[in-house]
Structures are given as C-alpha cells and as structure tokens.
C-alpha cells in the first residue's frame, strides 16, 4: 500500500499549515485519534486555497497533501467530482483497478487504490477529503468566518 | 406406542424435514435410555444447524480478533465478518440501511435499550411524568418489566391493551389506550404463550395519528416468517438470535436512522465513542453509538450464518410448513379429552406455539411425564404471567414447532398426553 | 531476518509454550503469503484453546436449551452447565458465594451495570447531585463514559486521579480526591495501555475510610494473574471473557452479596423476576435479578471451560511466564533507536501490555508494516484517549503477551520494528 | 420420580385448607408460578398446626401434605431437624441414597429422594418446607397475628 507517491507526499507535504479561509472544520478519526483542522478559501467559484494542520499517519498526511495539490485552483464543481471519484475508489475494497480515465481525474491520488483493500486505513485516506467536503459546503452556504465553530469540535 | 394414526393424510406445504434434520446434530439426541428426542420447545430456543456451528468454529480457529480498531490481518477479517453479519441481518429484515441494525446480547437488551433511550431523550421523545407508555397484557416479561421500571423512574403512566377470551388483543378501546399523551407503544408481533399474531397495522396507524413511537417485539416472528421492517411501519423492531437457529448471546434492535441519530446512548464505553476526554465525550454515529465494549463478535457472525441458512430455505416456505403443522396439531390436540387450548383455537393469524391445559393436571406434571417419553415441551408461565392471571390458570404446557418439526412429532405429543392422563387419571 | 539475537539466554519461569500453542488453532495461522502469525494483540482479545471450542460445540450439539425454566432433559442439562460455569468462575476469583457472580455480555456491561445500579439506588448508595464519583486518568473508555453519563444524568461530580510521568497513578492528593462525598471509586487494576498494575490497597483503604464503594476493572488482570476478590477488598470486580481464552459475548460482574440484595435491577425482563403482574413486579434474588432475558448460555459455559484451562496451567505460573517475557521485551525494546515506552519502563508492578512510540512514525504506519511481516499488534489510543492526551501523543503501538507468547516472538517484534524504521527512515 | 407415596399424598392431601395460626406467609416459585399460603399455629414449643392453601404440581402438593403429616405434633426443635434433613436430601442431586436412619426421620418424605435428581423440581418439593420454616421463625419471633403481612407478598 505504501506507494512511493504516497511516501513522497508524506515526507514533503503540499500546502500544510493554516491560512486564511471562509470556513474551518475539525474532523477526527475515532478509531485512531487522527485529527485534522482544515480551512477553505473560495475565490468565487474556484477553490482558492485548502490549508490544514493535524496529526496522523502517512496515509492521512499524504492524502491531505494530494488533496491540496489536486483541488486548489479547480472550479468547485470539478473539485467535487474529483472528490466523488476518490471516495468511490476508496470505498471499492480493492475492487476498482484505476483505468486511464480515472488516472486522468485523480492524478497522484490513484496511488491510494491499494489502500482501499485495508478497511481500517480507508478512513485515514478519507479524513481530509471528508473535511474538505464539509468545509466547502459551509463556505458556500454561510457568510465567511474563518474561525467559526464546527460541528465536530473536540472537547 | 407412537404409531401414526391410520387416518393421517399428507399435509400440504411441508418442508423436506428429513433433509433439514440432518443439519441439526441435537435432533439426533437420545434421552432417557434410548428414547429419541422430540424437541417441541422451539419457542424457548431453537436448535442450531451445523452451518452455524461451523461458522463459529472457523471464526475462532482462523480470524478471531477484536473488531474495528486493528490494522492487522485478523482484525481486518474479524471486522469484515462482523460488519458483514450486519449486512446480512439488515437484508433479512429489509432494513433501508445497514446502520439501522444494532447488535445486542438478546431481545431483552434490545427492549431495555429503547426504554432507556426514551427515558434519557430530549423532547419530543422524552418519556416523563406527563406522558404515557402503552403495552399489552400478552407481552413477554421482557417487554413489561423495562416499561414498569421506566414508568417508576420517570413518573410516566403505564397502560395496556387487555385480551379477549379467545386470546387476541382487545383493541376496542384503542382510542382511550393510545392518546395524545402516548410516547411509545410497544407490543409483541407473535405471542410466545398464546401463539397469537397481532394486527400491526391498526396499532401503528393509531400510534402515528397521535405521534407516538412504535416498538415491535418480533422475537417469535423473526424465526418463523418473512420480516420486513419497512412494511411493518414501526420505529423499532427487536428480536433475538438463539430462537432463529443462531447462537445464544446475540440480539438485534432495528431502529429508524433519524431516531438513532437523535436518541441518546445507553451503555457507555469503548467502540461507542467518537472522542473521549476526562471532561466530556462525543459519540460515534449509530449503530456503534449503541454498541459499547467488545461486541458479541462470534455470535453476530453466527447469526449471519443463521440468517443465510433460513433465507436459503425461504422464510415463506418455513411459515407455510409451520402453518400446516400448527393446523394439524390443533386438530389432533382437539382429540385429547379435557385438553383446553389457551390462545386462538384455529391456525388463522397464529404462530406455531400452542399452549394448553390438561384437566387439572399441573403443567409441571404434564411436562415431566412427557419428558420421560423423550418429548421436550415447556411448562410454566412462559415469562408471560399476566396471561396466566388473565385466564385464571397457574401455568400452561406449551408445544412449539419449527422448520424441522414433523407431523410424527405432533403424533408423539398426542400419544404422550394420553400417557399423562393415564398416569394422573 | 528473525534469527534470535546470539546473546539470548534462557529466561527463568517460562511455560512450555510449545505444548500450549498446540491447543490454540489460530496460532498456526499463516498470513500475507506464508508469513507465520506472530499474535501480539492479546490485550485486545486472546486466542481460544481447542478445549473451549470443543465445549461450545458439544453444548450446541447435545444440550442446547433455554435455562432455568424447563423440566426436560436438555433444559436440565443446559441449566446445570450454565450454573456450573458460575461455580467455576466463583471459584476462579475466590468469591465467598456463587450467587455473587453475575454474567453479563462483556466488561463494559458490567461497569455500566454498577453505574446504573447506583444511579437508581436508595440511600446510602444513591449517586446524586451532592455526591462524587472517582475514577482515574488511565481508565479504559468503558470505565469513563458510564460515569460521565451517570454524572450528567444525576448531577454528581466526576473526579479522577492523574498520572505521574512514569505512567503510574498519582495518589499524592488522595485525601482531596476521595472525600466524604465520594460514593464510588472505580479504577483499573491493570491498565490496558500503560501496563501499570495499580496499588489496590491504598485506594480501598481510603475509600473505606469515607464509606465509598469500590469497583475494580479487572479486565486486564483476570486473564493474567490469580484474582482473589476477597483479598482485593473491593465491593465489585468486573472482567470480560474474550480476553481470558473464553468466547466473545460474555462478561462477569462480581459483587458483594448484601449490595446485590440492596441495589435495584438494571435491565428488566424474563429470568430476573420473582413475580410479574401488569401493575408491578418483584425481583428474583441475585444473581438472577441482574440477568434479564436468555443469558449468553453457551458463552458462560465456554468461559467455564476457559477458567478450567487457565487453572490447570496455574495463574501464578502464567503470571511468572508473562513477567519474564515482559522483562525480556522491555530490555530488547530498549535497543530500538528512538523507541519510547509509554508506561512503566521496568517490569515491576507491570502487566504484559507494552505501549510505545517510534520516533515520529505514526503508530498506524508502524502497525501496518509489522502486519506485512505477520506481526499483529494494536495501534491507536486503545480506548484510553485521556492517556494519550496526558502524554501528548496521538496514539501508541502496543504489543501484548499471553501464556502462549514466546521470546522468539519478542525478537520478531524487535526485528520488525527495525524494518519499520528503515521504511520510514 | 412419581413414587406411589407421592401420588397418594397428591390425591389425598393431609391438612389442606387455612386454619388459625400465629403467622402466615405466602411463597411463590417464580419459575412456574406455584404458590402457597401457609399458616403455623404453635402450641407452646409444639407444632400445633400447619395449614395451607395454594396451587402447584403433584410434587409441591404432595410435599405440603407430607410436611403436615410429619411435623404437626412434633416439638419445634425436632421439626426443624426434620426440615433440615429434608432440605439436605433434596439438595443432594440424587447423590444421597436414604438409609434406615434417614427413613426413620423422614418417613414418607424419603419418597422425594428421586425428585432431587431433577433440579427444576426440587423447588417444587421445597416450596412448602421453606414456607413453613419462614412462618415458624415469624411465629417464634413476633406477637401472634395470623393475618400479618408477609415479606414476599405478591402484588
Ligand atoms: C482495562 C479494560 N477495561 C475494560 C475493557 C472492556 O472490555 P469489553 O470490551 O470486553 O467490554 C477492556 C478491553 O477492551 C479493558 O482493557
Ligand atoms: C415474545 C418474546 N419477547 C422477548 C423474549 C426475550 O428474548 P431473550 O430471552 O432472548 O432476551 C422472548 C423469549 O424469551 C419472547 O418469546
């Protein structure tokens, strides 16, 4: 499961750190205690920035890095399609062998195909992606407030 | 002595019990110096097929590990098997979502779980002193005592439907029993003592009219008929594994997703949390919110195998088999002098548990003399003492059938009862 | 790759693991294309010996019936086996009376049972807004969340002992933590994450001085050392079957008889009653008062077989074996660069669960790479997140040993960790 | 288990019915719903009368009849010894083969030896005996009050 691409992103993460944004969420993975705080900045319909901070395993860290690299600069509708494709791949329990079309959409993220065989790790790979989905929904629906409280705040 | 009566004609709709019985090792038991076991105590618990036992064995021998938290092979296998069992049970009862299936230790825990959820719930679900709880007089103690406790502890009023003389629910006063104050109506789908199959629709409709939740105790239904929680229209359905060819130690509560989201947890502990600090905790989404601690892993997996076994035969076919057998049994029991059926006297809207009294011979004595002939029935109040009080009897003898029961076993029972009468005559 | 280090000398006090391992089919598992399983996840759950599996099998194949209420052969056998298991467990923990042993589904239910008893109790046991509950920062979530729920629902104040830097309870403020207002002190005997064995006597003495009850979570003790509830001096002791070579789906609560008599029931239903009418019910004496519904029959019987198995080997010998192994493991782990033990660093007052961090490699990654080599450890917060918060770490990797664990498995772990370091180095 | 002696007592019970007494108890067997209401009248140190009413199986009915026949007229200390011997026999799980000495003490009650092999029925055989023990303790410890409330009253 530890493709070089994954290890690369793990060791050299893209876009790490918290920067300005219109919405912030905090997600946790209760099975292992991994956590992520993630902010999105929308520039109109375009994903302006995805900034994040947190602790987690190589899979969850690399996946956040890939998320940033892949979605920032994309039109939000396209970004959401990519997110859905990634979700589908990760939930496939190893049954989807990514084809060229999928590779074109997911780029580096196809490296996570192998992770989908390990149900306990799928949540790690999805942590940042679900946080992004959540944050984006908030950013699109509410007035900008980068430090807003979140539904899943830890105590 | 147990020759079939000469007039017996083939019954329509019977299963191939000869083949089925080969799957159940316990049915080969010989008791009391060579008497073949005639197991007619299925309403208490069912026997288990080899397929279920093999599943248990291979789980323990190959994949045994704690679930949900591990990254090693065994933990992944155990988790997949355990969660796979949830999928199977969800499909078995036609649940809209697998996340609506909560594993408990038995039906009693499932019923208590709902009572406790409602006791600690916020509005609009909260049961408190201004509200009412409705049950029926034919409930199993496991669907009476949790509500008595809840009513004592919250001040809510406990009300119930009475019974008609022929063993059915008396719904004539349904408007007075279920009112705007009613928060929950909990009733049994098939009575374990009377055999009555209750009219779900009328009760659910009235409950919905007043905004009350409905819990159905399907402990005696899930083993014997196709169960469709969506068609039932209830909010919660409880049943128990050991009565449906599954292991002991496993029960199920199905509940509607939005309720499971809104209602508070019951048992606290590992597995049911999202995050814990010393100061406060948040909870995992259902079903895990209601599954504190290491679940009955092997038992859930065994229940999955049980559900596979029953589905392969077909729940409708099992129901038809039991219906034919019940009809035959009622007919033959009518031949026994001084035998009185307690419960519906025909097979219409009736399950395969038949309670009766035999003159004034005490059920303990009936059961004991039957046992000496290898015939296992249950005697007592069957955890439904209010039914005995209602009909003015101390107890009953109950014979109850399942997919492997045969007309010859009915005949053996009837012959056995003749011996009981001779003995105490 | 997994050659023992040349310097290894024979350890004193080891069991004959070669013979013992033959009893455990799962230990023969081969994973990931031919790697022999090295099972070091015993604190999560133990493997099961053939003797326990055979007992389960023969129960289901021969004597399966519901307990307590039947007069037929199978019901009598099942009841005798189930109640016989209670005798065995009572003897195993040196309970003054068999009636003090309550079967639950797991330790979590046992702990919740006590919390709920106290919430509904009359004086002098009642927990309410003027009273205090005491736990510790090293509890398993199953001994935290029930008390948080109880405190939220009654208004009682939840207090706890903190931890010292070396993974022990900080009892320096015991007089302030346990006070005249304390109703219950609940703490773990052996921590599942730190391995710490806690000083029972000091805590029990202080609790008794102020008239508080004491509940001991012995989930990680019962499998590994001789447990004597009378010597412990506690009022309640909880543990769980699946960690002590027993089946899943079975737990135990031991409680002092006079308390069990005085305290109210928790789950209501069949088996736990004396007599039921629609208007009110009375309850059976303990232990039945606390065992609503069909109990985990096969699982209790299986636990009886587990207890027989452990006793035949001898709990003191098992403790000595694990102690030697733990000492060896601590020594070898100290050789691993950047490995930090979370918990006591010596084998003094220490169980056989060893948590550690490895540089800043995340435990998930440690566990995954170990798994690829066939080595099963647990990673995460081990249902003890407050301990991780206390030590400022997200999670740990935990290796935990049992009576069948060997020095060679310790060596395999150390070699495996080397590979992890190379991989993420 | 159904010795002729037992069936005889069942069909022709001794001393059935409620008469005067100083203490009354009501015992139930929760597993089968058997019930007994039992009164004792003490004439000084002598068991003056044991009267009872209830419902139950042949074993519990016969056992109450034997109790009456055996204990009425005895000195209370002797009666208690007989009760203890009977209890011991019934709890023996079929392991005690009554010898002559025991037969002398228990008379007709030895017929219940076979019942002790059936744990579910032992409670039936003991129901009236435990009720008697309880009622006697009350009669000896309290002022006479034949209609007094009882600890195990059913609702
Ligand atoms: C210390 C401790 N307490 C309680 C528990 C809970 O046991 P169970 O999950 O069997 O309820 C565990 C194990 O998970 C434990 O290690
Ligand atoms: C109708 C009914 N409800 C509830 C129960 C309780 O099931 P369990 O004993 O498995 O909790 C039973 C069986 O005993 C039953 O027949």
XYZ file of C-alpha atoms in Angstrom, chain C residues 68-388:
321
model
C -33.912 -22.296 34.341
C -37.452 -22.845 33.226
C -37.591 -26.315 31.736
C -38.312 -29.772 33.071
C -36.980 -31.683 30.069
C -33.563 -33.324 29.829
C -31.908 -30.733 27.611
C -33.161 -27.863 29.752
C -31.875 -29.559 32.882
C -28.503 -30.199 31.267
C -28.197 -26.674 29.936
C -29.125 -25.246 33.325
C -26.633 -27.474 35.122
C -23.883 -26.483 32.673
C -24.705 -22.785 32.882
C -24.924 -22.747 36.664
C -21.863 -24.970 36.807
C -19.969 -22.283 34.903
C -20.995 -19.842 37.597
C -19.491 -22.164 40.206
C -16.261 -22.308 38.242
C -15.988 -18.565 37.855
C -16.821 -18.065 41.535
C -14.009 -20.426 42.496
C -11.636 -18.790 39.995
C -11.950 -15.402 41.725
C -12.405 -16.859 45.206
C -15.896 -15.415 45.617
C -17.440 -16.149 49.012
C -20.657 -17.166 47.259
C -21.583 -18.316 43.773
C -24.595 -16.022 43.942
C -22.237 -13.069 43.769
C -21.246 -13.871 40.182
C -23.364 -12.093 37.555
C -22.958 -12.973 33.894
C -23.054 -10.007 31.503
C -22.102 -9.668 27.847
C -18.725 -8.015 28.443
C -16.813 -5.945 30.975
C -18.378 -2.790 29.595
C -21.851 -4.017 30.514
C -20.565 -4.985 33.965
C -19.229 -1.474 34.539
C -22.407 0.167 33.220
C -24.430 -2.143 35.415
C -22.784 -0.797 38.552
C -23.130 2.814 37.389
C -26.827 2.295 36.729
C -27.456 0.422 39.970
C -26.017 3.345 41.896
C -27.941 5.915 39.893
C -31.244 4.253 40.781
C -30.307 3.103 44.282
C -31.803 4.304 47.515
C -29.658 5.788 50.233
C -26.971 5.169 51.320
C -25.771 4.133 47.851
C -27.561 6.640 45.691
C -25.392 8.822 43.454
C -26.927 12.258 43.074
C -26.004 15.903 42.725
C -24.480 16.162 46.181
C -22.126 13.277 45.687
C -18.892 12.496 43.907
C -17.632 9.740 41.659
C -13.906 8.993 41.433
C -12.072 7.332 38.550
C -8.548 7.701 37.149
C -6.972 9.165 34.060
C -5.778 5.746 32.918
C -9.198 4.141 32.650
C -10.445 2.365 29.572
C -13.283 4.319 27.930
C -15.613 1.657 29.290
C -14.776 2.858 32.780
C -15.020 6.535 31.877
C -18.100 7.033 29.728
C -20.554 5.228 32.061
C -19.512 7.586 34.842
C -19.709 10.647 32.608
C -23.234 9.586 31.669
C -24.115 8.973 35.314
C -22.717 12.315 36.341
C -24.586 14.139 33.553
C -27.795 12.372 34.439
C -27.620 12.743 38.214
C -25.628 15.933 38.640
C -22.909 14.120 40.591
C -19.352 15.432 40.258
C -16.830 13.285 38.403
C -13.271 13.430 39.757
C -10.160 11.490 38.895
C -6.608 10.664 39.845
C -3.981 11.981 37.451
C -0.869 10.176 36.253
C 2.796 10.557 37.016
C 5.319 10.978 34.235
C 6.351 7.372 34.527
C 2.872 6.019 33.926
C 1.623 5.443 37.449
C -1.348 6.767 39.383
C -0.619 9.988 41.190
C -2.164 9.322 44.588
C -0.474 12.273 46.301
C -3.802 14.094 46.559
C -5.826 11.044 47.577
C -7.390 12.863 50.547
C -8.713 15.598 48.260
C -9.863 13.263 45.516
C -11.656 10.703 47.673
C -13.748 12.593 50.224
C -16.772 12.153 52.443
C -18.877 12.963 49.404
C -17.469 10.103 47.339
C -19.977 7.349 46.697
C -17.942 5.190 44.371
C -14.307 4.794 43.367
C -13.832 2.852 40.151
C -10.379 2.066 38.839
C -8.465 -0.311 36.668
C -6.321 -2.996 38.272
C -4.012 -3.353 35.259
C -4.009 -0.659 32.597
C -4.570 -1.903 29.074
C -2.499 0.886 27.563
C 0.282 1.523 30.101
C 0.553 -1.954 31.575
C 0.624 -0.434 35.049
C -0.544 -2.579 37.950
C -2.247 -0.224 40.379
C -1.929 -0.175 44.179
C -5.283 -1.505 45.289
C -4.781 -1.390 48.998
C -4.137 2.325 49.368
C -7.207 3.211 47.343
C -9.500 0.680 49.003
C -8.389 1.814 52.454
C -9.150 5.450 51.750
C -12.482 4.571 50.121
C -13.487 2.503 53.108
C -12.493 5.319 55.450
C -15.006 7.616 53.804
C -17.625 4.908 53.234
C -17.346 4.865 49.444
C -17.889 1.722 47.394
C -15.045 0.385 45.253
C -15.348 -1.105 41.766
C -12.260 -2.673 40.220
C -11.953 -3.107 36.465
C -10.018 -6.366 36.301
C -10.386 -6.878 32.548
C -6.610 -6.970 32.076
C -5.949 -8.734 35.368
C -8.261 -11.747 35.345
C -6.541 -13.262 32.290
C -3.047 -12.821 33.660
C -2.847 -13.270 37.423
C -4.569 -15.042 40.287
C -7.553 -12.906 41.223
C -8.954 -13.049 44.736
C -11.923 -10.758 45.200
C -11.784 -11.184 48.957
C -8.135 -10.179 49.137
C -8.752 -7.178 46.885
C -11.283 -5.832 49.362
C -13.392 -4.204 46.677
C -17.181 -4.233 46.506
C -17.407 -5.019 42.800
C -14.998 -6.558 40.298
C -15.613 -6.573 36.539
C -13.923 -8.578 33.809
C -14.521 -9.976 30.349
C -14.383 -13.489 28.893
C -12.815 -12.945 25.488
C -9.520 -11.698 26.907
C -9.054 -14.801 29.069
C -9.230 -17.527 26.405
C -13.044 -17.538 26.634
C -15.643 -16.769 23.970
C -16.815 -13.319 22.975
C -20.195 -12.230 24.318
C -19.593 -12.977 27.986
C -18.514 -10.788 30.879
C -18.635 -11.027 34.631
C -19.547 -8.741 37.456
C -18.730 -9.944 40.915
C -20.425 -8.010 43.717
C -20.768 -8.359 47.463
C -23.936 -10.212 48.311
C -25.503 -7.661 50.617
C -25.014 -4.967 47.990
C -26.562 -7.100 45.294
C -29.507 -7.641 47.590
C -29.955 -3.939 48.308
C -29.298 -2.465 44.886
C -32.031 -2.129 42.266
C -32.102 -4.046 38.993
C -30.854 -2.589 35.738
C -32.250 -4.471 32.742
C -35.780 -5.798 33.220
C -37.223 -8.936 31.681
C -37.531 -12.682 31.788
C -35.396 -14.568 34.321
C -34.819 -11.591 36.593
C -38.263 -11.581 38.165
C -39.917 -13.281 41.047
C -43.468 -12.493 40.064
C -44.957 -10.163 37.472
C -48.352 -8.577 37.165
C -49.273 -5.726 34.892
C -49.275 -3.431 37.908
C -45.993 -4.338 39.491
C -43.267 -6.895 39.728
C -40.903 -8.288 42.300
C -37.420 -9.464 41.506
C -35.522 -12.690 41.884
C -32.576 -12.753 44.280
C -29.101 -12.063 42.879
C -27.524 -13.074 40.593
C -30.703 -13.623 38.573
C -32.011 -10.156 39.419
C -29.295 -8.773 37.164
C -29.552 -11.284 34.316
C -32.560 -10.242 32.241
C -33.551 -12.404 29.318
C -31.939 -15.501 27.934
C -28.345 -15.238 29.126
C -25.281 -15.900 26.959
C -25.642 -19.584 27.815
C -23.051 -21.155 25.549
C -20.666 -18.292 26.233
C -20.887 -18.682 30.010
C -20.269 -22.393 29.638
C -17.343 -21.594 27.363
C -15.966 -19.210 29.972
C -16.223 -22.037 32.493
C -14.044 -24.142 30.201
C -11.626 -21.222 29.813
C -11.296 -20.891 33.556
C -10.650 -24.630 33.802
C -7.980 -24.327 31.153
C -6.204 -21.440 32.847
C -6.472 -23.027 36.294
C -4.995 -26.296 35.061
C -1.907 -24.398 33.941
C -1.968 -22.241 37.045
C -2.495 -18.499 37.234
C 0.711 -17.970 39.181
C 2.694 -19.771 36.521
C 1.028 -17.722 33.824
C 1.897 -14.548 35.707
C 5.521 -15.671 36.078
C 5.750 -16.508 32.389
C 4.438 -13.139 31.368
C 6.617 -11.343 33.858
C 9.755 -12.952 32.451
C 8.652 -12.218 28.930
C 7.802 -8.606 29.730
C 11.184 -8.093 31.331
C 12.850 -9.529 28.252
C 10.705 -7.457 25.895
C 11.423 -4.220 27.759
C 15.106 -4.992 27.593
C 15.048 -5.726 23.883
C 12.834 -2.767 23.033
C 15.317 -0.502 24.745
C 17.740 -1.469 21.963
C 15.471 0.008 19.301
C 16.593 3.547 18.456
C 14.043 6.309 19.034
C 11.615 3.897 20.709
C 9.947 5.368 23.761
C 7.991 3.236 26.212
C 4.702 4.810 27.268
C 4.175 3.402 30.751
C 6.474 1.943 33.397
C 9.869 1.169 31.943
C 10.605 -1.774 34.190
C 8.667 -4.969 34.783
C 7.923 -4.049 38.397
C 4.156 -3.833 39.059
C 3.587 -4.169 35.391
C 1.455 -6.331 33.122
C 2.330 -7.738 29.745
C 0.985 -4.932 27.569
C 3.721 -2.609 26.341
C 2.873 0.631 24.567
C 5.478 2.674 22.760
C 6.111 5.321 20.167
C 8.757 5.068 17.481
C 10.242 8.451 16.638
C 7.562 10.344 14.861
C 6.423 7.430 12.762
C 2.696 7.219 13.270
C 1.524 4.043 15.033
C -0.777 3.245 12.115
C 2.258 3.001 9.922
C 4.187 1.008 12.490
C 1.318 -1.435 12.787
C 0.843 -1.752 9.059
C 4.451 -2.519 8.300
C 4.575 -5.002 11.195
C 1.431 -6.631 9.857
C 3.067 -7.105 6.489
C 5.608 -9.229 8.339
C 2.870 -11.230 10.050
C 3.193 -9.434 13.369
C -0.150 -8.435 14.859
C -0.011 -5.520 17.286
C -2.617 -2.905 18.114
C -2.257 0.781 17.263
C -4.309 3.762 18.307
C -5.448 5.127 21.628
C -6.533 1.690 22.871
C -9.802 3.085 24.202
C -7.795 5.200 26.628
C -7.563 8.511 24.827
C -7.051 10.548 28.009
C -3.730 8.742 28.486
C -2.615 9.826 25.027
